[in-house]
Short mmCIF file of N, CA and C in Angstrom, two decimals:
data_model
loop_
_atom_site.label_atom_id
_atom_site.label_comp_id
_atom_site.label_asym_id
_atom_site.label_seq_id
_atom_site.Cartn_x
_atom_site.Cartn_y
_atom_site.Cartn_z
N MET A 266 -12.18 -34.42 -50.27
CA MET A 266 -11.44 -33.21 -50.04
C MET A 266 -10.96 -32.67 -51.38
N LYS A 267 -11.21 -31.42 -51.64
CA LYS A 267 -10.85 -30.77 -52.90
C LYS A 267 -9.48 -30.11 -52.75
N LEU A 268 -8.61 -30.37 -53.71
CA LEU A 268 -7.29 -29.75 -53.73
C LEU A 268 -7.38 -28.33 -54.26
N ASP A 269 -6.45 -27.53 -53.84
CA ASP A 269 -6.30 -26.18 -54.38
C ASP A 269 -6.09 -26.34 -55.89
N PRO A 270 -6.79 -25.57 -56.75
CA PRO A 270 -6.63 -25.72 -58.21
C PRO A 270 -5.20 -25.54 -58.68
N LYS A 271 -4.42 -24.74 -57.96
CA LYS A 271 -3.01 -24.54 -58.34
C LYS A 271 -2.20 -25.82 -58.12
N LEU A 272 -2.66 -26.66 -57.20
CA LEU A 272 -1.93 -27.89 -56.91
C LEU A 272 -2.51 -29.11 -57.60
N ASP A 273 -3.62 -28.96 -58.29
CA ASP A 273 -4.25 -30.09 -58.96
C ASP A 273 -3.44 -30.50 -60.18
N THR A 274 -2.76 -31.62 -60.06
CA THR A 274 -1.91 -32.09 -61.16
C THR A 274 -2.57 -33.21 -61.95
N SER A 275 -3.83 -33.50 -61.68
CA SER A 275 -4.50 -34.61 -62.35
C SER A 275 -4.60 -34.39 -63.86
N ARG A 276 -4.56 -33.15 -64.28
CA ARG A 276 -4.67 -32.86 -65.71
C ARG A 276 -3.31 -32.56 -66.35
N THR A 277 -2.25 -32.56 -65.53
CA THR A 277 -0.94 -32.20 -66.04
C THR A 277 0.03 -33.36 -65.84
N ALA A 278 0.63 -33.81 -66.92
CA ALA A 278 1.64 -34.86 -66.82
C ALA A 278 3.02 -34.23 -66.89
N CYS A 279 3.93 -34.79 -66.13
CA CYS A 279 5.31 -34.31 -66.15
C CYS A 279 6.15 -35.34 -66.89
N PRO A 280 6.44 -35.09 -68.16
CA PRO A 280 7.24 -36.05 -68.91
C PRO A 280 8.67 -36.12 -68.37
N SER A 281 9.29 -37.25 -68.55
CA SER A 281 10.67 -37.41 -68.11
C SER A 281 11.58 -36.46 -68.87
N SER A 282 12.51 -35.87 -68.14
CA SER A 282 13.47 -34.97 -68.77
C SER A 282 14.68 -35.73 -69.30
N HIS A 283 14.69 -37.04 -69.14
CA HIS A 283 15.83 -37.85 -69.58
C HIS A 283 15.63 -38.35 -71.00
N SER A 284 16.69 -38.31 -71.78
CA SER A 284 16.63 -38.76 -73.17
C SER A 284 16.49 -40.28 -73.23
N THR A 285 16.09 -40.75 -74.37
CA THR A 285 15.99 -42.20 -74.58
C THR A 285 17.37 -42.85 -74.43
N ALA A 286 18.40 -42.20 -74.95
CA ALA A 286 19.77 -42.73 -74.83
C ALA A 286 20.17 -42.84 -73.35
N ASN A 287 19.79 -41.84 -72.55
CA ASN A 287 20.09 -41.87 -71.13
C ASN A 287 19.38 -43.05 -70.46
N LYS A 288 18.13 -43.25 -70.79
CA LYS A 288 17.35 -44.34 -70.20
C LYS A 288 17.93 -45.70 -70.58
N ILE A 289 18.29 -45.85 -71.84
CA ILE A 289 18.88 -47.12 -72.30
C ILE A 289 20.23 -47.33 -71.61
N GLY A 290 21.03 -46.28 -71.53
CA GLY A 290 22.32 -46.37 -70.86
C GLY A 290 22.19 -46.79 -69.41
N ARG A 291 21.18 -46.26 -68.71
CA ARG A 291 20.98 -46.62 -67.31
C ARG A 291 20.49 -48.06 -67.16
N VAL A 292 19.68 -48.53 -68.11
CA VAL A 292 19.26 -49.94 -68.08
C VAL A 292 20.48 -50.85 -68.27
N LEU A 293 21.30 -50.55 -69.28
CA LEU A 293 22.51 -51.35 -69.52
C LEU A 293 23.45 -51.30 -68.32
N TRP A 294 23.61 -50.10 -67.75
CA TRP A 294 24.46 -49.96 -66.56
C TRP A 294 23.89 -50.80 -65.41
N GLY A 295 22.58 -50.77 -65.22
CA GLY A 295 21.96 -51.55 -64.15
C GLY A 295 22.25 -53.04 -64.28
N VAL A 296 22.18 -53.54 -65.50
CA VAL A 296 22.49 -54.96 -65.73
C VAL A 296 23.96 -55.23 -65.42
N CYS A 297 24.85 -54.37 -65.91
CA CYS A 297 26.28 -54.56 -65.65
C CYS A 297 26.61 -54.40 -64.17
N TRP A 298 25.90 -53.50 -63.49
CA TRP A 298 26.13 -53.33 -62.05
C TRP A 298 25.82 -54.64 -61.33
N TRP A 299 24.67 -55.26 -61.67
CA TRP A 299 24.28 -56.51 -61.02
C TRP A 299 25.18 -57.68 -61.39
N VAL A 300 25.65 -57.71 -62.65
CA VAL A 300 26.39 -58.88 -63.14
C VAL A 300 27.90 -58.75 -62.97
N LEU A 301 28.46 -57.55 -63.20
CA LEU A 301 29.91 -57.38 -63.21
C LEU A 301 30.47 -56.58 -62.03
N PHE A 302 29.73 -55.59 -61.56
CA PHE A 302 30.24 -54.68 -60.54
C PHE A 302 29.95 -55.19 -59.13
N ARG A 303 28.68 -55.39 -58.82
CA ARG A 303 28.25 -55.75 -57.46
C ARG A 303 28.82 -57.07 -56.96
N PRO A 304 28.86 -58.12 -57.76
CA PRO A 304 29.36 -59.40 -57.23
C PRO A 304 30.90 -59.49 -57.16
N SER A 305 31.61 -58.48 -57.63
CA SER A 305 33.07 -58.56 -57.62
C SER A 305 33.60 -58.54 -56.18
N PRO A 306 34.66 -59.30 -55.92
CA PRO A 306 35.23 -59.32 -54.57
C PRO A 306 35.68 -57.91 -54.16
N ARG A 307 35.56 -57.62 -52.88
CA ARG A 307 35.86 -56.29 -52.36
C ARG A 307 37.25 -55.79 -52.76
N ILE A 308 38.24 -56.65 -52.77
CA ILE A 308 39.62 -56.23 -53.02
C ILE A 308 39.95 -55.99 -54.50
N VAL A 309 39.01 -56.25 -55.40
CA VAL A 309 39.28 -56.12 -56.83
C VAL A 309 38.86 -54.73 -57.31
N PHE A 310 39.51 -53.71 -56.77
CA PHE A 310 39.16 -52.32 -57.07
C PHE A 310 39.36 -51.98 -58.55
N ARG A 311 40.45 -52.44 -59.12
CA ARG A 311 40.75 -52.10 -60.52
C ARG A 311 39.71 -52.66 -61.49
N TRP A 312 39.12 -53.79 -61.17
CA TRP A 312 38.05 -54.34 -62.01
C TRP A 312 36.88 -53.37 -62.07
N ARG A 313 36.47 -52.86 -60.90
CA ARG A 313 35.34 -51.93 -60.85
C ARG A 313 35.68 -50.62 -61.56
N VAL A 314 36.93 -50.19 -61.46
CA VAL A 314 37.36 -49.00 -62.20
C VAL A 314 37.19 -49.25 -63.70
N LEU A 315 37.59 -50.40 -64.17
CA LEU A 315 37.46 -50.76 -65.59
C LEU A 315 35.99 -50.76 -66.01
N VAL A 316 35.13 -51.35 -65.20
CA VAL A 316 33.69 -51.39 -65.53
C VAL A 316 33.14 -49.97 -65.59
N LEU A 317 33.48 -49.14 -64.61
CA LEU A 317 33.00 -47.75 -64.62
C LEU A 317 33.51 -46.99 -65.83
N ARG A 318 34.77 -47.16 -66.16
CA ARG A 318 35.34 -46.48 -67.34
C ARG A 318 34.62 -46.91 -68.62
N SER A 319 34.23 -48.17 -68.70
CA SER A 319 33.54 -48.64 -69.91
C SER A 319 32.17 -47.97 -70.07
N PHE A 320 31.67 -47.36 -68.99
CA PHE A 320 30.41 -46.62 -69.05
C PHE A 320 30.63 -45.11 -69.00
N GLY A 321 31.87 -44.67 -69.25
CA GLY A 321 32.14 -43.25 -69.41
C GLY A 321 32.60 -42.51 -68.17
N ALA A 322 32.79 -43.20 -67.06
CA ALA A 322 33.30 -42.53 -65.85
C ALA A 322 34.76 -42.16 -66.04
N THR A 323 35.16 -41.07 -65.41
CA THR A 323 36.56 -40.68 -65.37
C THR A 323 37.07 -41.07 -63.99
N VAL A 324 37.77 -42.20 -63.93
CA VAL A 324 38.21 -42.76 -62.66
C VAL A 324 39.66 -43.20 -62.79
N THR A 325 40.49 -42.83 -61.81
CA THR A 325 41.89 -43.25 -61.86
C THR A 325 42.02 -44.68 -61.36
N ALA A 326 43.09 -45.33 -61.77
CA ALA A 326 43.33 -46.72 -61.36
C ALA A 326 43.56 -46.83 -59.85
N GLU A 327 43.95 -45.72 -59.22
CA GLU A 327 44.21 -45.74 -57.78
C GLU A 327 42.96 -45.50 -56.93
N SER A 328 41.82 -45.35 -57.56
CA SER A 328 40.56 -45.14 -56.82
C SER A 328 40.11 -46.45 -56.19
N ARG A 329 39.47 -46.33 -55.04
CA ARG A 329 38.95 -47.50 -54.34
C ARG A 329 37.45 -47.34 -54.17
N ILE A 330 36.71 -48.16 -54.89
CA ILE A 330 35.26 -48.07 -54.89
C ILE A 330 34.71 -49.42 -54.44
N ASP A 331 33.93 -49.41 -53.38
CA ASP A 331 33.37 -50.63 -52.84
C ASP A 331 32.33 -51.21 -53.82
N PRO A 332 32.19 -52.53 -53.86
CA PRO A 332 31.22 -53.12 -54.80
C PRO A 332 29.76 -52.82 -54.47
N THR A 333 29.46 -52.36 -53.25
CA THR A 333 28.07 -52.07 -52.90
C THR A 333 27.66 -50.64 -53.22
N VAL A 334 28.57 -49.84 -53.76
CA VAL A 334 28.26 -48.45 -54.11
C VAL A 334 27.23 -48.43 -55.24
N ARG A 335 26.18 -47.62 -55.08
CA ARG A 335 25.16 -47.46 -56.13
C ARG A 335 25.47 -46.18 -56.88
N ILE A 336 25.64 -46.28 -58.19
CA ILE A 336 25.94 -45.13 -59.04
C ILE A 336 24.85 -45.04 -60.08
N TRP A 337 24.18 -43.89 -60.14
CA TRP A 337 23.04 -43.71 -61.04
C TRP A 337 23.48 -43.64 -62.50
N ALA A 338 24.54 -42.85 -62.78
CA ALA A 338 25.01 -42.67 -64.16
C ALA A 338 26.53 -42.54 -64.16
N PRO A 339 27.26 -43.61 -64.45
CA PRO A 339 28.72 -43.55 -64.42
C PRO A 339 29.31 -42.44 -65.29
N TRP A 340 28.66 -42.12 -66.40
CA TRP A 340 29.18 -41.09 -67.29
C TRP A 340 29.15 -39.70 -66.66
N ASN A 341 28.50 -39.54 -65.52
CA ASN A 341 28.48 -38.27 -64.78
C ASN A 341 29.36 -38.32 -63.54
N LEU A 342 30.35 -39.22 -63.53
CA LEU A 342 31.18 -39.41 -62.34
C LEU A 342 32.66 -39.22 -62.66
N THR A 343 33.34 -38.43 -61.82
CA THR A 343 34.79 -38.25 -61.91
C THR A 343 35.36 -38.50 -60.52
N ILE A 344 36.37 -39.37 -60.44
CA ILE A 344 37.01 -39.69 -59.16
C ILE A 344 38.52 -39.57 -59.34
N GLY A 345 39.15 -38.81 -58.43
CA GLY A 345 40.58 -38.56 -58.50
C GLY A 345 41.42 -39.66 -57.88
N ARG A 346 42.73 -39.41 -57.87
CA ARG A 346 43.72 -40.38 -57.38
C ARG A 346 43.59 -40.59 -55.87
N ASN A 347 43.79 -41.83 -55.47
CA ASN A 347 43.81 -42.21 -54.06
C ASN A 347 42.55 -41.82 -53.30
N SER A 348 41.44 -41.77 -53.99
CA SER A 348 40.17 -41.46 -53.35
C SER A 348 39.38 -42.74 -53.16
N SER A 349 38.46 -42.71 -52.20
CA SER A 349 37.69 -43.92 -51.95
C SER A 349 36.22 -43.60 -51.69
N ILE A 350 35.38 -44.56 -52.08
CA ILE A 350 33.95 -44.49 -51.81
C ILE A 350 33.60 -45.77 -51.07
N GLY A 351 33.13 -45.62 -49.83
CA GLY A 351 32.86 -46.74 -48.95
C GLY A 351 31.59 -47.51 -49.29
N HIS A 352 31.36 -48.57 -48.52
CA HIS A 352 30.24 -49.46 -48.82
C HIS A 352 28.89 -48.78 -48.60
N HIS A 353 27.99 -49.15 -49.49
CA HIS A 353 26.60 -48.69 -49.49
C HIS A 353 26.44 -47.18 -49.66
N VAL A 354 27.39 -46.53 -50.30
CA VAL A 354 27.24 -45.12 -50.65
C VAL A 354 26.31 -45.04 -51.86
N ASP A 355 25.42 -44.05 -51.86
CA ASP A 355 24.50 -43.84 -52.97
C ASP A 355 24.93 -42.58 -53.72
N VAL A 356 25.37 -42.75 -54.96
CA VAL A 356 25.82 -41.65 -55.80
C VAL A 356 24.72 -41.38 -56.82
N TYR A 357 23.82 -40.47 -56.47
CA TYR A 357 22.69 -40.13 -57.35
C TYR A 357 23.12 -38.97 -58.23
N ASN A 358 23.88 -39.30 -59.26
CA ASN A 358 24.52 -38.28 -60.10
C ASN A 358 23.74 -38.02 -61.38
N VAL A 359 22.54 -37.51 -61.21
CA VAL A 359 21.76 -37.05 -62.36
C VAL A 359 22.52 -35.90 -63.03
N ALA A 360 23.16 -35.07 -62.22
CA ALA A 360 24.12 -34.05 -62.69
C ALA A 360 25.51 -34.56 -62.31
N PRO A 361 26.56 -34.01 -62.91
CA PRO A 361 27.91 -34.50 -62.62
C PRO A 361 28.29 -34.41 -61.14
N ILE A 362 28.98 -35.44 -60.68
CA ILE A 362 29.57 -35.45 -59.35
C ILE A 362 31.05 -35.72 -59.53
N SER A 363 31.88 -34.86 -58.93
CA SER A 363 33.33 -35.05 -59.00
C SER A 363 33.89 -35.17 -57.60
N ILE A 364 34.81 -36.10 -57.45
CA ILE A 364 35.48 -36.36 -56.19
C ILE A 364 36.97 -36.19 -56.46
N GLY A 365 37.60 -35.27 -55.76
CA GLY A 365 39.00 -34.93 -56.02
C GLY A 365 39.98 -35.98 -55.50
N ASP A 366 41.26 -35.68 -55.63
CA ASP A 366 42.32 -36.57 -55.17
C ASP A 366 42.30 -36.67 -53.64
N ASN A 367 42.64 -37.85 -53.14
CA ASN A 367 42.78 -38.09 -51.70
C ASN A 367 41.53 -37.76 -50.90
N ALA A 368 40.37 -37.89 -51.52
CA ALA A 368 39.10 -37.61 -50.84
C ALA A 368 38.45 -38.93 -50.45
N THR A 369 37.58 -38.86 -49.43
CA THR A 369 36.89 -40.05 -48.95
C THR A 369 35.41 -39.76 -48.80
N VAL A 370 34.59 -40.68 -49.29
CA VAL A 370 33.16 -40.66 -49.04
C VAL A 370 32.87 -41.95 -48.28
N SER A 371 32.54 -41.82 -47.00
CA SER A 371 32.39 -42.98 -46.12
C SER A 371 31.04 -43.68 -46.28
N GLN A 372 30.96 -44.85 -45.67
CA GLN A 372 29.83 -45.76 -45.81
C GLN A 372 28.49 -45.10 -45.53
N TYR A 373 27.50 -45.55 -46.29
CA TYR A 373 26.10 -45.15 -46.18
C TYR A 373 25.83 -43.68 -46.46
N SER A 374 26.79 -42.97 -47.03
CA SER A 374 26.55 -41.56 -47.38
C SER A 374 25.70 -41.48 -48.64
N TYR A 375 25.12 -40.29 -48.85
CA TYR A 375 24.24 -40.09 -50.00
C TYR A 375 24.64 -38.79 -50.68
N LEU A 376 25.12 -38.90 -51.90
CA LEU A 376 25.46 -37.73 -52.73
C LEU A 376 24.31 -37.55 -53.71
N CYS A 377 23.54 -36.49 -53.54
CA CYS A 377 22.29 -36.31 -54.29
C CYS A 377 22.35 -35.06 -55.14
N ALA A 378 22.56 -35.22 -56.45
CA ALA A 378 22.70 -34.09 -57.36
C ALA A 378 21.38 -33.69 -58.02
N ALA A 379 20.25 -34.07 -57.44
CA ALA A 379 18.95 -33.73 -58.01
C ALA A 379 17.94 -33.46 -56.92
N SER A 380 16.94 -32.70 -57.28
CA SER A 380 15.81 -32.43 -56.39
C SER A 380 14.60 -32.16 -57.27
N HIS A 381 13.61 -31.48 -56.74
CA HIS A 381 12.42 -31.15 -57.51
C HIS A 381 12.05 -29.69 -57.26
N ASP A 382 11.48 -29.07 -58.29
CA ASP A 382 11.02 -27.69 -58.18
C ASP A 382 9.70 -27.69 -57.41
N LEU A 383 9.74 -27.26 -56.17
CA LEU A 383 8.56 -27.31 -55.31
C LEU A 383 7.51 -26.28 -55.70
N ALA A 384 7.89 -25.26 -56.50
CA ALA A 384 6.93 -24.26 -56.96
C ALA A 384 6.17 -24.74 -58.19
N ASP A 385 6.66 -25.78 -58.84
CA ASP A 385 6.02 -26.34 -60.03
C ASP A 385 5.00 -27.39 -59.59
N PRO A 386 3.75 -27.30 -60.04
CA PRO A 386 2.75 -28.29 -59.62
C PRO A 386 3.11 -29.72 -60.00
N THR A 387 3.93 -29.90 -61.03
CA THR A 387 4.34 -31.25 -61.42
C THR A 387 5.66 -31.65 -60.77
N MET A 388 6.20 -30.79 -59.94
CA MET A 388 7.47 -31.02 -59.24
C MET A 388 8.58 -31.45 -60.21
N LYS A 389 8.79 -30.64 -61.23
CA LYS A 389 9.81 -30.91 -62.25
C LYS A 389 11.17 -31.17 -61.60
N LEU A 390 11.90 -32.12 -62.17
CA LEU A 390 13.23 -32.47 -61.70
C LEU A 390 14.19 -31.31 -61.90
N THR A 391 14.99 -31.01 -60.89
CA THR A 391 16.06 -30.01 -61.01
C THR A 391 17.38 -30.71 -60.67
N THR A 392 18.45 -30.28 -61.31
CA THR A 392 19.75 -30.91 -61.07
C THR A 392 20.82 -29.84 -60.89
N SER A 393 21.86 -30.19 -60.16
CA SER A 393 22.99 -29.30 -59.96
C SER A 393 24.18 -30.14 -59.51
N PRO A 394 25.37 -29.91 -60.09
CA PRO A 394 26.53 -30.76 -59.80
C PRO A 394 27.02 -30.66 -58.36
N ILE A 395 27.70 -31.70 -57.93
CA ILE A 395 28.33 -31.76 -56.61
C ILE A 395 29.82 -31.92 -56.82
N ARG A 396 30.61 -31.21 -55.98
CA ARG A 396 32.07 -31.35 -56.00
C ARG A 396 32.58 -31.66 -54.59
N ILE A 397 33.32 -32.75 -54.49
CA ILE A 397 34.02 -33.09 -53.25
C ILE A 397 35.50 -32.89 -53.61
N GLU A 398 36.12 -31.85 -53.06
CA GLU A 398 37.47 -31.48 -53.51
C GLU A 398 38.56 -32.28 -52.80
N HIS A 399 39.80 -32.01 -53.20
CA HIS A 399 41.01 -32.66 -52.72
C HIS A 399 41.03 -32.75 -51.18
N ALA A 400 41.32 -33.94 -50.67
CA ALA A 400 41.51 -34.20 -49.24
C ALA A 400 40.27 -33.95 -48.38
N ALA A 401 39.10 -33.86 -49.00
CA ALA A 401 37.86 -33.69 -48.22
C ALA A 401 37.36 -35.06 -47.76
N TRP A 402 36.54 -35.03 -46.72
CA TRP A 402 36.01 -36.27 -46.17
C TRP A 402 34.53 -36.10 -45.87
N VAL A 403 33.71 -36.92 -46.50
CA VAL A 403 32.29 -36.99 -46.21
C VAL A 403 32.12 -38.23 -45.32
N CYS A 404 31.83 -37.99 -44.04
CA CYS A 404 31.80 -39.09 -43.06
C CYS A 404 30.53 -39.94 -43.21
N ALA A 405 30.48 -41.00 -42.44
CA ALA A 405 29.42 -42.00 -42.53
C ALA A 405 28.02 -41.39 -42.42
N LYS A 406 27.13 -41.87 -43.28
CA LYS A 406 25.71 -41.52 -43.31
C LYS A 406 25.43 -40.03 -43.55
N ALA A 407 26.39 -39.32 -44.11
CA ALA A 407 26.16 -37.90 -44.40
C ALA A 407 25.37 -37.74 -45.69
N PHE A 408 24.69 -36.61 -45.81
CA PHE A 408 23.93 -36.27 -47.01
C PHE A 408 24.52 -34.99 -47.60
N VAL A 409 24.87 -35.04 -48.88
CA VAL A 409 25.37 -33.87 -49.60
C VAL A 409 24.37 -33.58 -50.71
N GLY A 410 23.77 -32.39 -50.67
CA GLY A 410 22.70 -32.04 -51.59
C GLY A 410 23.17 -31.43 -52.89
N PRO A 411 22.23 -31.16 -53.80
CA PRO A 411 22.53 -30.62 -55.12
C PRO A 411 23.26 -29.28 -55.04
N GLY A 412 24.24 -29.12 -55.91
CA GLY A 412 24.94 -27.85 -56.04
C GLY A 412 25.97 -27.57 -54.98
N VAL A 413 26.23 -28.52 -54.09
CA VAL A 413 27.15 -28.30 -52.98
C VAL A 413 28.58 -28.60 -53.40
N THR A 414 29.50 -27.77 -52.91
CA THR A 414 30.92 -28.05 -53.02
C THR A 414 31.47 -28.22 -51.61
N VAL A 415 32.07 -29.38 -51.36
CA VAL A 415 32.81 -29.60 -50.12
C VAL A 415 34.24 -29.28 -50.49
N HIS A 416 34.69 -28.09 -50.08
CA HIS A 416 35.98 -27.57 -50.52
C HIS A 416 37.16 -28.36 -49.94
N GLU A 417 38.33 -28.07 -50.46
CA GLU A 417 39.56 -28.78 -50.11
C GLU A 417 39.72 -28.94 -48.59
N GLY A 418 39.98 -30.18 -48.17
CA GLY A 418 40.28 -30.47 -46.78
C GLY A 418 39.10 -30.41 -45.83
N ALA A 419 37.92 -30.08 -46.31
CA ALA A 419 36.75 -29.96 -45.44
C ALA A 419 36.25 -31.33 -45.01
N VAL A 420 35.54 -31.36 -43.87
CA VAL A 420 34.97 -32.59 -43.34
C VAL A 420 33.49 -32.37 -43.06
N VAL A 421 32.67 -33.29 -43.58
CA VAL A 421 31.24 -33.31 -43.26
C VAL A 421 31.08 -34.43 -42.23
N GLY A 422 30.72 -34.07 -41.00
CA GLY A 422 30.62 -35.04 -39.91
C GLY A 422 29.58 -36.11 -40.16
N ALA A 423 29.70 -37.20 -39.41
CA ALA A 423 28.78 -38.32 -39.53
C ALA A 423 27.33 -37.85 -39.37
N CYS A 424 26.48 -38.32 -40.25
CA CYS A 424 25.04 -38.00 -40.29
C CYS A 424 24.77 -36.53 -40.58
N GLY A 425 25.76 -35.77 -41.01
CA GLY A 425 25.57 -34.36 -41.34
C GLY A 425 24.74 -34.20 -42.61
N VAL A 426 23.98 -33.10 -42.67
CA VAL A 426 23.17 -32.79 -43.84
C VAL A 426 23.66 -31.46 -44.40
N VAL A 427 24.29 -31.53 -45.58
CA VAL A 427 24.92 -30.35 -46.18
C VAL A 427 24.11 -29.89 -47.38
N THR A 428 23.60 -28.67 -47.29
CA THR A 428 22.84 -28.08 -48.40
C THR A 428 23.50 -26.82 -48.92
N LYS A 429 24.63 -26.42 -48.31
CA LYS A 429 25.39 -25.25 -48.74
C LYS A 429 26.86 -25.63 -48.79
N ASP A 430 27.64 -24.87 -49.54
CA ASP A 430 29.06 -25.16 -49.66
C ASP A 430 29.74 -25.20 -48.30
N VAL A 431 30.74 -26.08 -48.19
CA VAL A 431 31.53 -26.19 -46.97
C VAL A 431 32.89 -25.56 -47.26
N PRO A 432 33.28 -24.50 -46.52
CA PRO A 432 34.56 -23.84 -46.77
C PRO A 432 35.74 -24.78 -46.57
N GLU A 433 36.85 -24.46 -47.23
CA GLU A 433 38.02 -25.33 -47.13
C GLU A 433 38.51 -25.44 -45.69
N TRP A 434 39.02 -26.63 -45.36
CA TRP A 434 39.61 -26.96 -44.07
C TRP A 434 38.70 -26.62 -42.90
N THR A 435 37.39 -26.86 -43.10
CA THR A 435 36.38 -26.63 -42.07
C THR A 435 35.67 -27.94 -41.77
N ILE A 436 35.32 -28.15 -40.50
CA ILE A 436 34.56 -29.33 -40.10
C ILE A 436 33.14 -28.87 -39.80
N VAL A 437 32.17 -29.51 -40.46
CA VAL A 437 30.76 -29.21 -40.22
C VAL A 437 30.06 -30.49 -39.77
N ALA A 438 28.97 -30.31 -39.02
CA ALA A 438 28.18 -31.47 -38.57
C ALA A 438 26.77 -31.00 -38.23
N GLY A 439 25.86 -31.95 -38.15
CA GLY A 439 24.49 -31.67 -37.74
C GLY A 439 23.53 -31.58 -38.90
N ASN A 440 22.26 -31.29 -38.55
CA ASN A 440 21.20 -31.15 -39.54
C ASN A 440 20.37 -29.92 -39.21
N PRO A 441 20.55 -28.84 -39.98
CA PRO A 441 21.49 -28.66 -41.08
C PRO A 441 22.91 -28.53 -40.55
N ALA A 442 23.88 -28.87 -41.39
CA ALA A 442 25.28 -28.84 -40.97
C ALA A 442 25.72 -27.42 -40.63
N ARG A 443 26.44 -27.32 -39.51
CA ARG A 443 26.98 -26.03 -39.06
C ARG A 443 28.46 -26.22 -38.77
N GLU A 444 29.21 -25.14 -38.88
CA GLU A 444 30.64 -25.21 -38.63
C GLU A 444 30.90 -25.57 -37.17
N ILE A 445 31.78 -26.56 -36.97
CA ILE A 445 32.20 -26.99 -35.65
C ILE A 445 33.53 -26.32 -35.30
N ARG A 446 34.48 -26.43 -36.23
CA ARG A 446 35.78 -25.80 -36.05
C ARG A 446 36.57 -25.93 -37.36
N LYS A 447 37.76 -25.38 -37.36
CA LYS A 447 38.66 -25.50 -38.50
C LYS A 447 39.41 -26.83 -38.37
N ARG A 448 39.74 -27.42 -39.50
CA ARG A 448 40.50 -28.68 -39.51
C ARG A 448 41.98 -28.35 -39.60
N GLU A 449 42.75 -28.91 -38.71
CA GLU A 449 44.20 -28.73 -38.73
C GLU A 449 44.84 -30.09 -38.86
N ILE A 450 45.86 -30.18 -39.70
CA ILE A 450 46.59 -31.43 -39.92
C ILE A 450 47.91 -31.35 -39.15
N ASN A 451 48.20 -32.39 -38.35
CA ASN A 451 49.47 -32.43 -37.63
C ASN A 451 50.61 -32.66 -38.60
N ALA A 452 51.72 -31.97 -38.36
CA ALA A 452 52.89 -32.08 -39.24
C ALA A 452 53.55 -33.42 -39.12
#
């Protein structure tokens, strides 16, 4: 079967867009993740904060990060006060990801700050930052895509797929995520 000539990539290589320093940093981080971060007891949150800070993350001492969290590049991560990232969350922060104060990213969620240019025959990597603002909640198994802001107080429901910004104090769910209702906090 012959491919469309526009899609034939056999003659075109797509070199990595990552610098040598970035690649070395990720290798060193991978070793430290396996040796220092992942095996740490669940309750030793401050130890993991220290390890992340040593790799350039901006993380407050009050942050709670589970030892099973996968972080692609700590230097592209900012986490605010009293925020938490649950077990088995995947933080694919090729571009910066920031999580505000009092925010929660629940278990098995995926924060993905990269994609590929589908119009490019080599599918060049594209990146765009993600922001999870103050008091927002990304529920279990949710997906937050590149360039998305989950605004203050917003909730992404369990298994929700978010590819567009979520307005403040709004609850969204589904695939693709749609507004369910406004979030109200009891006094």
